[in-house]
Coordinates of C-alpha atoms in Angstrom, one line a residue:
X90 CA -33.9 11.1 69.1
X91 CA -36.1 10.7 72.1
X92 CA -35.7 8.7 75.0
X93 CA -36.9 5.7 74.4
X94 CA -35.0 5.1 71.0
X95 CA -32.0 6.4 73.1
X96 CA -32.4 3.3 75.4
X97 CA -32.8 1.1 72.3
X98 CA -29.6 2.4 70.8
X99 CA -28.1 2.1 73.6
X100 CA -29.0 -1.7 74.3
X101 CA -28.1 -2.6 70.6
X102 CA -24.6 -1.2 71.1
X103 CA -24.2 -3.4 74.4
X104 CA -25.6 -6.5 72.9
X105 CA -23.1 -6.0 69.7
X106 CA -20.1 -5.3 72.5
X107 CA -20.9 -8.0 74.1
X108 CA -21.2 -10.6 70.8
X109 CA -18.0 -8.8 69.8
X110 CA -16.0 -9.7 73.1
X111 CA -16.4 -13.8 72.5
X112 CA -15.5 -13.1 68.8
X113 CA -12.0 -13.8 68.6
X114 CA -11.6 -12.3 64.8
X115 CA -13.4 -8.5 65.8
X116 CA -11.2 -5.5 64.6
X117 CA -11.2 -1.8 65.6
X118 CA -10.8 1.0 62.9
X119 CA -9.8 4.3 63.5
X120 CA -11.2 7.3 61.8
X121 CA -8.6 7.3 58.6
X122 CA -9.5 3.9 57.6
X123 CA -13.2 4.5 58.6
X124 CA -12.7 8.1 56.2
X125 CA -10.6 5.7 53.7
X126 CA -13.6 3.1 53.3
X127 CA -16.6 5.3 53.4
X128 CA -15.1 8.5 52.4
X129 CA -14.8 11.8 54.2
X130 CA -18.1 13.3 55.1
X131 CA -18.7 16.2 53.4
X132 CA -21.3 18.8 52.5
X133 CA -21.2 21.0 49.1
X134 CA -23.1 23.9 47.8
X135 CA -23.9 24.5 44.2
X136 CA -21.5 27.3 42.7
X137 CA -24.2 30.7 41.0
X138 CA -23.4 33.9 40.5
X139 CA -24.9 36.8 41.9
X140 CA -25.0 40.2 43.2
X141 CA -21.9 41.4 45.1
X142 CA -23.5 43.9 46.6
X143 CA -20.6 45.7 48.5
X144 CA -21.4 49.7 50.0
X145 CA -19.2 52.2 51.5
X146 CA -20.9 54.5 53.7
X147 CA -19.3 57.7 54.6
X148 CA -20.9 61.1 55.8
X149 CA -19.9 65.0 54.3
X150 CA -21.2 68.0 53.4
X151 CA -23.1 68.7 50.0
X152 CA -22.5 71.8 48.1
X153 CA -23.9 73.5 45.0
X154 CA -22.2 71.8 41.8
X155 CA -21.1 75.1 41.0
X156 CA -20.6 77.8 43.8
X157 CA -19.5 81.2 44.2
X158 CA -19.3 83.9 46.8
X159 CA -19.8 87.7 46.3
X160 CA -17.7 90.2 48.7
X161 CA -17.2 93.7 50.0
X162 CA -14.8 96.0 47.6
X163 CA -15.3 98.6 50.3
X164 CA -15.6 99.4 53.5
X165 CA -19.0 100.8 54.7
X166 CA -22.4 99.8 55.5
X167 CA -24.8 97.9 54.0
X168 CA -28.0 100.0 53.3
X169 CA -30.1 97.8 50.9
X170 CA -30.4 94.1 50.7
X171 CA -32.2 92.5 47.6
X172 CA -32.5 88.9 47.7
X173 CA -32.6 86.2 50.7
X174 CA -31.8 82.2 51.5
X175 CA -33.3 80.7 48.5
X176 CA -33.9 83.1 45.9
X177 CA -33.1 82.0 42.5
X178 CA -30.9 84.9 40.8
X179 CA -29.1 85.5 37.6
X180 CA -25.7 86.3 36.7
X181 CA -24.7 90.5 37.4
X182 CA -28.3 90.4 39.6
X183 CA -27.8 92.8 42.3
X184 CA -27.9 91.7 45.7
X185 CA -27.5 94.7 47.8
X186 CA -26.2 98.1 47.2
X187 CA -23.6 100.6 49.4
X188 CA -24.0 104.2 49.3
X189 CA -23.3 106.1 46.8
X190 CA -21.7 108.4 48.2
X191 CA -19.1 106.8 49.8
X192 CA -15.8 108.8 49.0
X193 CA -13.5 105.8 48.5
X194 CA -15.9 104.8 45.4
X195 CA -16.1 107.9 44.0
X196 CA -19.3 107.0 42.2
X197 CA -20.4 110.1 41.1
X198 CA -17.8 112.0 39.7
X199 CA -17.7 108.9 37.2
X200 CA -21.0 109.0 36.7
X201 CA -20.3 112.5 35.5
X202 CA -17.7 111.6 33.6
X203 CA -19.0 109.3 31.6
X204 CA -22.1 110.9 31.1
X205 CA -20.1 114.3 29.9
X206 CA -18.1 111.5 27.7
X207 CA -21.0 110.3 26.2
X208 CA -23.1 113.9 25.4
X209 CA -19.9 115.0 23.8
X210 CA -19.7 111.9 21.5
X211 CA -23.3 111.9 20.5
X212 CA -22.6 116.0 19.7
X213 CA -19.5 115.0 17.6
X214 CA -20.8 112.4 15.8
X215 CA -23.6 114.4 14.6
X216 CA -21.2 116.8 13.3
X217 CA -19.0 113.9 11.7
X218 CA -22.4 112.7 9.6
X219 CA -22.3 116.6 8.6
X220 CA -18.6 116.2 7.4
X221 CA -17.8 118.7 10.3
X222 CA -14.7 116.5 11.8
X223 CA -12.5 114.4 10.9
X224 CA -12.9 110.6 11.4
X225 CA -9.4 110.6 13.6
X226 CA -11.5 113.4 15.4
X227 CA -14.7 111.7 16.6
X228 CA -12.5 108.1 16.7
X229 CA -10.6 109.8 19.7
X230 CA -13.3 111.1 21.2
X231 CA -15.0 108.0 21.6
X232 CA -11.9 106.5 22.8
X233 CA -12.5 108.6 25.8
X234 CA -16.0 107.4 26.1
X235 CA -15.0 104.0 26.3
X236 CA -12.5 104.3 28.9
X237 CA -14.9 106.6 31.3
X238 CA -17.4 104.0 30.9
X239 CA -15.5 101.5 31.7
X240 CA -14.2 103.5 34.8
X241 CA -18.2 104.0 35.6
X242 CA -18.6 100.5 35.8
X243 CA -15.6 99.5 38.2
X244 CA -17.0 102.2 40.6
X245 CA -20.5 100.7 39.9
X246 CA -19.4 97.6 41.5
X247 CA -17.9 98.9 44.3
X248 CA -20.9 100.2 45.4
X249 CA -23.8 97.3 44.4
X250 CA -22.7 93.5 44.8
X251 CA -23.6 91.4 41.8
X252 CA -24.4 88.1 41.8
X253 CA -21.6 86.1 40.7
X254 CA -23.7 83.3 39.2
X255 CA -26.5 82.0 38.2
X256 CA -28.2 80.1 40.7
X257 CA -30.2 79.8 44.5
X258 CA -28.9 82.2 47.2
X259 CA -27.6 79.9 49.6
X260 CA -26.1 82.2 52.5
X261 CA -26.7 85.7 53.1
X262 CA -24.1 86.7 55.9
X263 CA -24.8 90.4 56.5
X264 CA -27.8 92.5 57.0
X265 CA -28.9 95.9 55.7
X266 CA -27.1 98.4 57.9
X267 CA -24.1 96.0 59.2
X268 CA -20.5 97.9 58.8
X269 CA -18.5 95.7 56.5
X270 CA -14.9 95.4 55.8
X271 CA -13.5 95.1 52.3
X272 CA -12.9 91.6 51.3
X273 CA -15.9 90.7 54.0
X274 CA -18.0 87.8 52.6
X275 CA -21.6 89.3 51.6
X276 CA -23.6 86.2 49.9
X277 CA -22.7 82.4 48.4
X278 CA -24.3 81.8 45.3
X279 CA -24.9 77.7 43.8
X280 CA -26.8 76.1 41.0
X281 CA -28.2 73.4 43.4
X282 CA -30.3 71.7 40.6
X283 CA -26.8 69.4 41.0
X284 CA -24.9 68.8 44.4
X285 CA -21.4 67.1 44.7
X286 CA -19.6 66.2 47.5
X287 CA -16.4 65.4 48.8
X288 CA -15.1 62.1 50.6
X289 CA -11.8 60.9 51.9
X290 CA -11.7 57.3 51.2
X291 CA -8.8 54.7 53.0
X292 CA -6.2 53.1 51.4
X293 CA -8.0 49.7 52.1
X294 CA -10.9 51.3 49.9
X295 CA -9.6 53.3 47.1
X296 CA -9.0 49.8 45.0
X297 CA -12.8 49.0 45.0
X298 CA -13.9 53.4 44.3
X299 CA -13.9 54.0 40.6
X300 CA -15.4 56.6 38.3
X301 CA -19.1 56.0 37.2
X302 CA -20.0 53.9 40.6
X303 CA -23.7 54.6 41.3
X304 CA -24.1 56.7 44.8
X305 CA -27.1 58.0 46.7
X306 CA -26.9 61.1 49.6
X307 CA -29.5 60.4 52.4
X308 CA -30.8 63.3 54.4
X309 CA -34.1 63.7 56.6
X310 CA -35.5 61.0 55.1
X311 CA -34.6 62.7 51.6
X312 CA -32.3 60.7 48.5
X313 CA -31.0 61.7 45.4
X314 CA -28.7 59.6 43.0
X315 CA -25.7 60.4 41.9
X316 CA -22.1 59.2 40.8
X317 CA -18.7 59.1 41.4
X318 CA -16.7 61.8 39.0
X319 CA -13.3 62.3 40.3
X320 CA -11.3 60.2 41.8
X321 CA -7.4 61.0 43.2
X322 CA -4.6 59.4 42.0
X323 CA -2.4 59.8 45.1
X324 CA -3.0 60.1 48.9
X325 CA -3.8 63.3 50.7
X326 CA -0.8 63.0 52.9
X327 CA -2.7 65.9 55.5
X328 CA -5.6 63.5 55.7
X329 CA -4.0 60.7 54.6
X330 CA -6.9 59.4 52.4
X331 CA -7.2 59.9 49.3
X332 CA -10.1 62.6 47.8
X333 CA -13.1 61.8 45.3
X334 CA -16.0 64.1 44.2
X335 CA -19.5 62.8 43.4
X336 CA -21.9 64.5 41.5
X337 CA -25.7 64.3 42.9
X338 CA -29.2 65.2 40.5
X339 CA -31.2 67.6 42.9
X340 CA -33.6 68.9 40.0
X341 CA -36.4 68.4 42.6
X342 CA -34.6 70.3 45.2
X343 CA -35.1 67.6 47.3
X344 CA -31.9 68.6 49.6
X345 CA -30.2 71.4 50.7
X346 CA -27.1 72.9 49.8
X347 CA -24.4 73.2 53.2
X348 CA -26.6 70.0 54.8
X349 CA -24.4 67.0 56.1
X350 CA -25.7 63.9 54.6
X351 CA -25.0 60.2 54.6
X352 CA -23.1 58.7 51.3
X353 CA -23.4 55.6 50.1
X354 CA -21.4 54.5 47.1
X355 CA -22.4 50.7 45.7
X356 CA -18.9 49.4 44.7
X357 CA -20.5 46.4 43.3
X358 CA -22.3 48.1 40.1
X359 CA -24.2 45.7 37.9
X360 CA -21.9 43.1 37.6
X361 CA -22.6 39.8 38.9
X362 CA -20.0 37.5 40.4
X363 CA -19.4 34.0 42.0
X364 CA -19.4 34.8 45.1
X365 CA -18.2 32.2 48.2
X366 CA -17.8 32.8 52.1
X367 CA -13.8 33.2 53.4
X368 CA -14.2 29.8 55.4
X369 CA -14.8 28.0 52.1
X370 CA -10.9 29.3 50.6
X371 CA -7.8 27.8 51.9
X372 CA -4.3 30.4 51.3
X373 CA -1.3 29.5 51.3
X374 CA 1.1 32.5 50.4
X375 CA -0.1 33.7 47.7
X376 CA -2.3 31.2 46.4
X377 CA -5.9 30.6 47.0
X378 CA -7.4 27.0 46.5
X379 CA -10.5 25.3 47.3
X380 CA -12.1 21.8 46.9
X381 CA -14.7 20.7 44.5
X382 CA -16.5 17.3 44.8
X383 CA -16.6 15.6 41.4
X384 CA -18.3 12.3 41.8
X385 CA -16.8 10.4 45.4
X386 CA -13.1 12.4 45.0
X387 CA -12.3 15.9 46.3
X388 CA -10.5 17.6 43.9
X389 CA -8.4 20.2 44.8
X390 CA -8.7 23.6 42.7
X391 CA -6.6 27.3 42.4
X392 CA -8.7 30.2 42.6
X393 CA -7.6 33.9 41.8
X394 CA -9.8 36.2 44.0
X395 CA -11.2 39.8 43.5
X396 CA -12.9 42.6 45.9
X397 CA -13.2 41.2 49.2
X398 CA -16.5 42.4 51.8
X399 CA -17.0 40.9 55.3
X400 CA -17.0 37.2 55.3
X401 CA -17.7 37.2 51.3
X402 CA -14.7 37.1 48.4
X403 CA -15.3 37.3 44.9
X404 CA -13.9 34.5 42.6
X405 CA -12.9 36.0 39.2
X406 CA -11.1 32.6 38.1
X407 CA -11.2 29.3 39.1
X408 CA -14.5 28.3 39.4
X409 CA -17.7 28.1 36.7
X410 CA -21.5 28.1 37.7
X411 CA -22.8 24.9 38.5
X412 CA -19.5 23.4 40.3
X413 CA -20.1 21.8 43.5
X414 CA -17.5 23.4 45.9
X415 CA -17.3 21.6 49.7
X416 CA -18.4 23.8 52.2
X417 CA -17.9 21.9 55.3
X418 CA -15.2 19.0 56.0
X419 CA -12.5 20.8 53.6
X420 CA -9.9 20.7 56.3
X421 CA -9.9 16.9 56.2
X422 CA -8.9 17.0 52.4
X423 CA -6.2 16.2 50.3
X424 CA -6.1 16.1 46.3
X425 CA -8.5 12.9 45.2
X426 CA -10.0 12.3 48.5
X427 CA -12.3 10.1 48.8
X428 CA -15.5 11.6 50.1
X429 CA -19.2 10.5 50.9
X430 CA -21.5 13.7 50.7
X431 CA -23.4 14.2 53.3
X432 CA -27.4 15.8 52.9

């Protein structure tokens, strides 16, 4: 309104006060009977469905899918190293070696041993094919093979570190000539190709994680896809959160294993909703209700509500596409108000 049409208006209204004044039959309303003759003004929005689009963000570690760690059986040094960060390696591979002569390990006295073992079986056995022994003979005999080989092996291990796994070498914690103690951690071996990770979620959110909700893990500009596998049952009462794992493609190798990365879960999925802002639902205890214009009435109407997000609730009952649900003026409302739609 500019100002001359403000000095117009403003003119009309004195002329109609002052025609009103010498007319002894002029009546004031207040706003209920002006709201009970013309209706309570009112705007409404057209009810659709659509995406609920709800995300938790948190940020963890990722880790090989599968992961395992090789370490020292003895004490000594480290005098050859085989692999580093990144190398791909296959189950048994050795990764580095101790001497051989340590004394602990006693490597080559069972080297010897088995190899006597074995001469004297291979001797035997020729002589068995001759009918020289008896089977009971050459069976024991072998029998002592066996067990010398299997003591060779043992030892072996003692004094090379195999890889535990297949998979990438992901941390390499010594380096060739460090003194190690037994039990020391040597190397971490994953299969990377698929990460997981590990959240604490809140009470407030555990009702909205499932299994199967699509995820994504963020890092230096990186993304892979993923999905929730695991989720717990009860509350970590250390953390007091409760623990789910999800499951990340890295084929490409697009991220590193031990990185911290953002993760976002999508707790919406595919499903689409009717979705309203909080302002538009009125509780009362329990119950949720909201009005609906349905030619000049308001018409009150229960609602049962789902997930929740911000300033948005989901209706799961209650309300069909296409209703027209008032959006502004619903505190004025009663059942079968009369209403006059403003647009």
């Amino acid at each position: 309104m500019n100002f001359k049409l403000k000095i117009a208006t403003l003119a009309t209204g004195a002329a109609l006060l002052l025609s009103s004044c010498g007319d002894e039959k002029f009546e004031t309303k207040n706003m209920q009977e002006i709201y009970k003759d013309n209706g309570v003004p009112v705007k409404v929005e057209k009810i659709e469905k659509g995406s609920f689009q709800v995300e938790y963000t948190y940020n963890t570690y990722l880790t090989g899918n599968k992961e395992s760690s090789a370490y020292a059986k003895i004490d000594d040094k480290v005098e050859k190293i085989y692999v580093k960060v990144g190398d791909y390696v296959k189950k048994d591979q050795v990764l580095a070696k101790f001497p051989t002569d340590n004394a602990s390990a006693k490597y080559y006295q069972s080297k010897l041993a088995y190899e006597n073992s074995k001469k004297t079986y291979e001797r035997y056995n020729n002589l068995f094919e001759t009918g020289g022994i008896a089977r009971q003979e050459l069976d024991n005999i072998k029998t002592k093979m066996d067990v010398d080989k299997a003591n060779f092996e043992a030892v072996s291990q003692l004094v090379k570190v195999l890889s535990p796994i297949s998979g990438r070498v992901t941390k390499v914690n010594v380096r060739e000539t460090d003194n190690v103690k037994k039990e020391g951690l040597l190397f971490t071996v994953a299969n990377v190709s698929k990460l997981k990770a590990k959240i604490n979620v809140t009470e407030d959110e555990i009702g909205m994680l499932k299994k199967g909700l699509a995820a994504k893990a963020t890092w230096l500009g990186n993304e892979v896809t993923g999905k929730v596998i695991e989720v717990d049952f009860a509350m970590n009462m250390q953390t007091q959160a409760f623990n789910a794992t999800i499951e990340f493609d890295n084929s490409k190798n697009l991220i590193k294993a031990g990185v911290s990365a953002d993760i976002t879960v999508n707790v919406n999925g595919d499903k689409e909703s009717i979705i309203t802002e909080r302002k538009n639902v009125t509780q009362k205890g329990d119950n949720y209700f909201v009005f609906l214009a349905k030619g000049d009435k308001a018409v009150k109407q229960s609602i049962k509500i789902g997930r929740t997000y911000g300033m948005y609730v989901e209706v799961i009952e209650g309300l069909t596409e296409g209703d027209m649900l008032i959006s502004e003026g619903q505190f004025l409302l009663e059942n079968n108000t009369k209403i006059n739609i403003v647009k």
